């Protein structure tokens, strides 16, 4: 089974050494989409990040419990709902585990040291790196290709080909 890797080189500006970070992927399209997400973040910034999901129906929460209860009641017969859900949930504490886990998750956690918090502050907009003209031109071309219905693999003309066969030697 083929294995694909996204290799990212980080150059140390002082020494010139390159640190390679390897991100394994199960397919070429996943590796390319990983790079595309990184590229969009570098080009657009934090606006490219997806918005935070609501934690309302997070597994283990009380609303998630009631969502499961209602769906079990709709999808199964009354006897199965009573015997298969209500009895089991009653003996397992009903929503008590949800409240306990919520209480544990909301307890104060150990704080980071002040040095780490200071280092982790976001940079001012003036300090952000500006995308090069070549990157902006390439991005505009890729967006045009997307509008035509192409994907990144079509745009870069990546073909999934057969592995190279061993050359045959004619014994004549």
mmCIF file of C-alpha atoms in Angstrom:
data_model
loop_
_atom_site.group_PDB
_atom_site.id
_atom_site.type_symbol
_atom_site.label_atom_id
_atom_site.label_comp_id
_atom_site.label_asym_id
_atom_site.label_seq_id
_atom_site.Cartn_x
_atom_site.Cartn_y
_atom_site.Cartn_z
ATOM 1 C CA UNK A 1 0.000 0.000 0.000
ATOM 2 C CA UNK A 2 1.534 3.332 -0.960
ATOM 3 C CA UNK A 3 2.411 5.766 1.765
ATOM 4 C CA UNK A 4 2.414 9.515 1.255
ATOM 5 C CA UNK A 5 4.176 12.101 3.361
ATOM 6 C CA UNK A 6 4.019 15.869 3.504
ATOM 7 C CA UNK A 7 7.520 17.147 4.243
ATOM 8 C CA UNK A 8 7.840 20.670 5.566
ATOM 9 C CA UNK A 9 11.293 22.231 5.812
ATOM 10 C CA UNK A 10 11.886 24.901 8.441
ATOM 11 C CA UNK A 11 15.127 26.803 7.850
ATOM 12 C CA UNK A 12 17.013 28.263 10.800
ATOM 13 C CA UNK A 13 17.848 31.815 9.720
ATOM 14 C CA UNK A 14 20.956 31.981 11.920
ATOM 15 C CA UNK A 15 22.688 28.740 10.941
ATOM 16 C CA UNK A 16 20.949 27.868 7.676
ATOM 17 C CA UNK A 17 20.141 24.358 8.896
ATOM 18 C CA UNK A 18 16.832 22.862 7.785
ATOM 19 C CA UNK A 19 14.593 20.976 10.190
ATOM 20 C CA UNK A 20 12.301 18.615 8.297
ATOM 21 C CA UNK A 21 8.882 17.874 9.711
ATOM 22 C CA UNK A 22 7.199 14.836 8.155
ATOM 23 C CA UNK A 23 3.404 14.477 8.257
ATOM 24 C CA UNK A 24 2.328 10.978 7.148
ATOM 25 C CA UNK A 25 -0.866 10.696 5.089
ATOM 26 C CA UNK A 26 -2.800 7.730 3.769
ATOM 27 C CA UNK A 27 -3.392 9.312 0.360
ATOM 28 C CA UNK A 28 -1.905 11.975 -1.852
ATOM 29 C CA UNK A 29 -5.069 14.066 -1.721
ATOM 30 C CA UNK A 30 -4.928 14.177 2.103
ATOM 31 C CA UNK A 31 -1.295 15.315 2.015
ATOM 32 C CA UNK A 32 -2.139 17.992 -0.558
ATOM 33 C CA UNK A 33 -5.157 19.170 1.446
ATOM 34 C CA UNK A 34 -2.967 19.384 4.557
ATOM 35 C CA UNK A 35 -0.554 21.615 2.665
ATOM 36 C CA UNK A 36 -3.436 23.665 1.252
ATOM 37 C CA UNK A 37 -4.734 24.299 4.791
ATOM 38 C CA UNK A 38 -1.264 25.441 5.903
ATOM 39 C CA UNK A 39 -0.873 27.629 2.806
ATOM 40 C CA UNK A 40 -4.268 29.271 3.328
ATOM 41 C CA UNK A 41 -3.397 29.968 6.961
ATOM 42 C CA UNK A 42 -0.086 31.548 5.904
ATOM 43 C CA UNK A 43 -1.773 33.617 3.207
ATOM 44 C CA UNK A 44 -5.029 34.671 4.900
ATOM 45 C CA UNK A 45 -4.132 34.285 8.568
ATOM 46 C CA UNK A 46 -6.466 33.247 11.343
ATOM 47 C CA UNK A 47 -9.485 34.090 9.180
ATOM 48 C CA UNK A 48 -8.825 30.842 7.278
ATOM 49 C CA UNK A 49 -9.400 28.754 10.410
ATOM 50 C CA UNK A 50 -12.788 27.079 10.800
ATOM 51 C CA UNK A 51 -15.052 28.533 13.451
ATOM 52 C CA UNK A 52 -15.275 26.765 16.784
ATOM 53 C CA UNK A 53 -17.963 24.134 17.022
ATOM 54 C CA UNK A 54 -20.584 24.547 19.670
ATOM 55 C CA UNK A 55 -20.116 22.233 22.630
ATOM 56 C CA UNK A 56 -23.856 21.973 23.239
ATOM 57 C CA UNK A 57 -24.154 18.404 21.962
ATOM 58 C CA UNK A 58 -20.687 17.233 22.960
ATOM 59 C CA UNK A 59 -20.648 13.586 23.975
ATOM 60 C CA UNK A 60 -20.992 13.315 27.745
ATOM 61 C CA UNK A 61 -23.060 16.490 28.145
ATOM 62 C CA UNK A 62 -26.638 16.549 29.439
ATOM 63 C CA UNK A 63 -28.081 17.906 26.143
ATOM 64 C CA UNK A 64 -26.305 15.083 24.277
ATOM 65 C CA UNK A 65 -27.814 12.555 26.705
ATOM 66 C CA UNK A 66 -31.333 13.867 26.058
ATOM 67 C CA UNK A 67 -30.688 13.915 22.302
ATOM 68 C CA UNK A 68 -29.727 10.221 22.475
ATOM 69 C CA UNK A 69 -32.750 9.460 24.658
ATOM 70 C CA UNK A 70 -35.164 11.139 22.229
ATOM 71 C CA UNK A 71 -33.610 9.458 19.184
ATOM 72 C CA UNK A 72 -33.692 6.046 20.926
ATOM 73 C CA UNK A 73 -37.373 6.592 21.763
ATOM 74 C CA UNK A 74 -38.190 7.473 18.140
ATOM 75 C CA UNK A 75 -36.103 4.721 16.509
ATOM 76 C CA UNK A 76 -37.067 1.768 18.735
ATOM 77 C CA UNK A 77 -40.194 0.136 20.099
ATOM 78 C CA UNK A 78 -41.563 1.156 23.487
ATOM 79 C CA UNK A 79 -40.442 -2.098 25.164
ATOM 80 C CA UNK A 80 -36.935 -1.768 23.797
ATOM 81 C CA UNK A 81 -36.846 1.903 24.861
ATOM 82 C CA UNK A 82 -37.914 1.045 28.418
ATOM 83 C CA UNK A 83 -35.771 -2.092 28.769
ATOM 84 C CA UNK A 84 -32.831 -1.117 26.635
ATOM 85 C CA UNK A 85 -32.404 2.536 27.483
ATOM 86 C CA UNK A 86 -34.321 3.634 30.562
ATOM 87 C CA UNK A 87 -33.364 0.693 32.795
ATOM 88 C CA UNK A 88 -29.703 0.780 31.780
ATOM 89 C CA UNK A 89 -29.498 4.555 32.195
ATOM 90 C CA UNK A 90 -31.306 4.421 35.539
ATOM 91 C CA UNK A 91 -28.794 1.938 36.962
ATOM 92 C CA UNK A 92 -25.855 3.856 35.505
ATOM 93 C CA UNK A 93 -26.876 7.101 37.213
ATOM 94 C CA UNK A 94 -29.072 8.760 34.535
ATOM 95 C CA UNK A 95 -27.461 12.182 33.940
ATOM 96 C CA UNK A 96 -25.340 12.192 37.101
ATOM 97 C CA UNK A 97 -22.144 11.151 35.211
ATOM 98 C CA UNK A 98 -22.739 14.046 32.775
ATOM 99 C CA UNK A 99 -22.913 16.544 35.627
ATOM 100 C CA UNK A 100 -19.835 15.063 37.313
ATOM 101 C CA UNK A 101 -17.781 15.208 34.100
ATOM 102 C CA UNK A 102 -18.951 18.792 33.500
ATOM 103 C CA UNK A 103 -17.887 19.725 37.022
ATOM 104 C CA UNK A 104 -14.476 18.062 36.564
ATOM 105 C CA UNK A 105 -13.921 19.762 33.186
ATOM 106 C CA UNK A 106 -14.785 23.194 34.599
ATOM 107 C CA UNK A 107 -12.437 22.964 37.573
ATOM 108 C CA UNK A 108 -9.422 25.259 37.471
ATOM 109 C CA UNK A 109 -6.463 23.792 35.658
ATOM 110 C CA UNK A 110 -2.769 24.358 36.224
ATOM 111 C CA UNK A 111 -1.726 27.626 34.624
ATOM 112 C CA UNK A 112 1.151 28.090 32.220
ATOM 113 C CA UNK A 113 4.189 29.996 33.483
ATOM 114 C CA UNK A 114 4.222 33.729 32.731
ATOM 115 C CA UNK A 115 7.128 33.311 30.298
ATOM 116 C CA UNK A 116 5.125 30.845 28.199
ATOM 117 C CA UNK A 117 2.055 33.080 28.229
ATOM 118 C CA UNK A 118 4.156 36.070 27.172
ATOM 119 C CA UNK A 119 5.824 34.089 24.384
ATOM 120 C CA UNK A 120 2.452 32.727 23.171
ATOM 121 C CA UNK A 121 0.775 36.106 22.657
ATOM 122 C CA UNK A 122 -0.261 36.708 19.045
ATOM 123 C CA UNK A 123 1.894 39.013 16.964
ATOM 124 C CA UNK A 124 0.710 42.460 15.996
ATOM 125 C CA UNK A 125 -0.651 42.746 12.472
ATOM 126 C CA UNK A 126 2.358 44.891 11.535
ATOM 127 C CA UNK A 127 4.686 41.983 12.413
ATOM 128 C CA UNK A 128 2.866 39.441 10.223
ATOM 129 C CA UNK A 129 4.743 38.259 7.162
ATOM 130 C CA UNK A 130 3.296 39.599 3.921
ATOM 131 C CA UNK A 131 2.654 37.034 1.165
ATOM 132 C CA UNK A 132 4.929 37.442 -1.833
ATOM 133 C CA UNK A 133 3.634 38.549 -5.226
ATOM 134 C CA UNK A 134 4.412 35.095 -6.632
ATOM 135 C CA UNK A 135 2.268 33.453 -3.947
ATOM 136 C CA UNK A 136 -0.618 35.857 -4.566
ATOM 137 C CA UNK A 137 -0.425 35.260 -8.341
ATOM 138 C CA UNK A 138 -0.320 31.489 -7.863
ATOM 139 C CA UNK A 139 -3.281 31.666 -5.475
ATOM 140 C CA UNK A 140 -5.290 33.691 -8.001
ATOM 141 C CA UNK A 141 -4.509 31.116 -10.710
ATOM 142 C CA UNK A 142 -5.536 28.258 -8.418
ATOM 143 C CA UNK A 143 -8.818 29.994 -7.559
ATOM 144 C CA UNK A 144 -9.509 30.360 -11.297
ATOM 145 C CA UNK A 145 -8.824 26.635 -11.724
ATOM 146 C CA UNK A 146 -11.196 25.854 -8.840
ATOM 147 C CA UNK A 147 -13.869 27.985 -10.524
ATOM 148 C CA UNK A 148 -13.418 25.872 -13.682
ATOM 149 C CA UNK A 149 -14.024 22.698 -11.649
ATOM 150 C CA UNK A 150 -10.422 21.549 -11.296
ATOM 151 C CA UNK A 151 -8.840 20.400 -8.060
ATOM 152 C CA UNK A 152 -5.234 20.830 -6.930
ATOM 153 C CA UNK A 153 -4.106 17.533 -8.428
ATOM 154 C CA UNK A 154 -5.557 18.469 -11.829
ATOM 155 C CA UNK A 155 -4.039 21.945 -11.620
ATOM 156 C CA UNK A 156 -0.541 20.642 -10.938
ATOM 157 C CA UNK A 157 -1.074 17.798 -13.440
ATOM 158 C CA UNK A 158 -0.422 15.100 -10.861
ATOM 159 C CA UNK A 159 -1.248 11.719 -12.316
ATOM 160 C CA UNK A 160 -1.623 8.491 -10.423
ATOM 161 C CA UNK A 161 0.525 6.240 -12.543
ATOM 162 C CA UNK A 162 1.586 2.676 -12.306
ATOM 163 C CA UNK A 163 4.897 2.054 -10.556
ATOM 164 C CA UNK A 164 7.849 1.905 -12.920
ATOM 165 C CA UNK A 165 8.380 -1.589 -14.229
ATOM 166 C CA UNK A 166 11.737 -3.276 -14.182
ATOM 167 C CA UNK A 167 13.458 -2.949 -17.549
ATOM 168 C CA UNK A 168 13.599 -6.209 -19.395
ATOM 169 C CA UNK A 169 16.865 -7.342 -20.901
ATOM 170 C CA UNK A 170 16.694 -9.131 -24.198
ATOM 171 C CA UNK A 171 18.848 -12.246 -23.964
ATOM 172 C CA UNK A 172 19.472 -12.555 -27.701
#
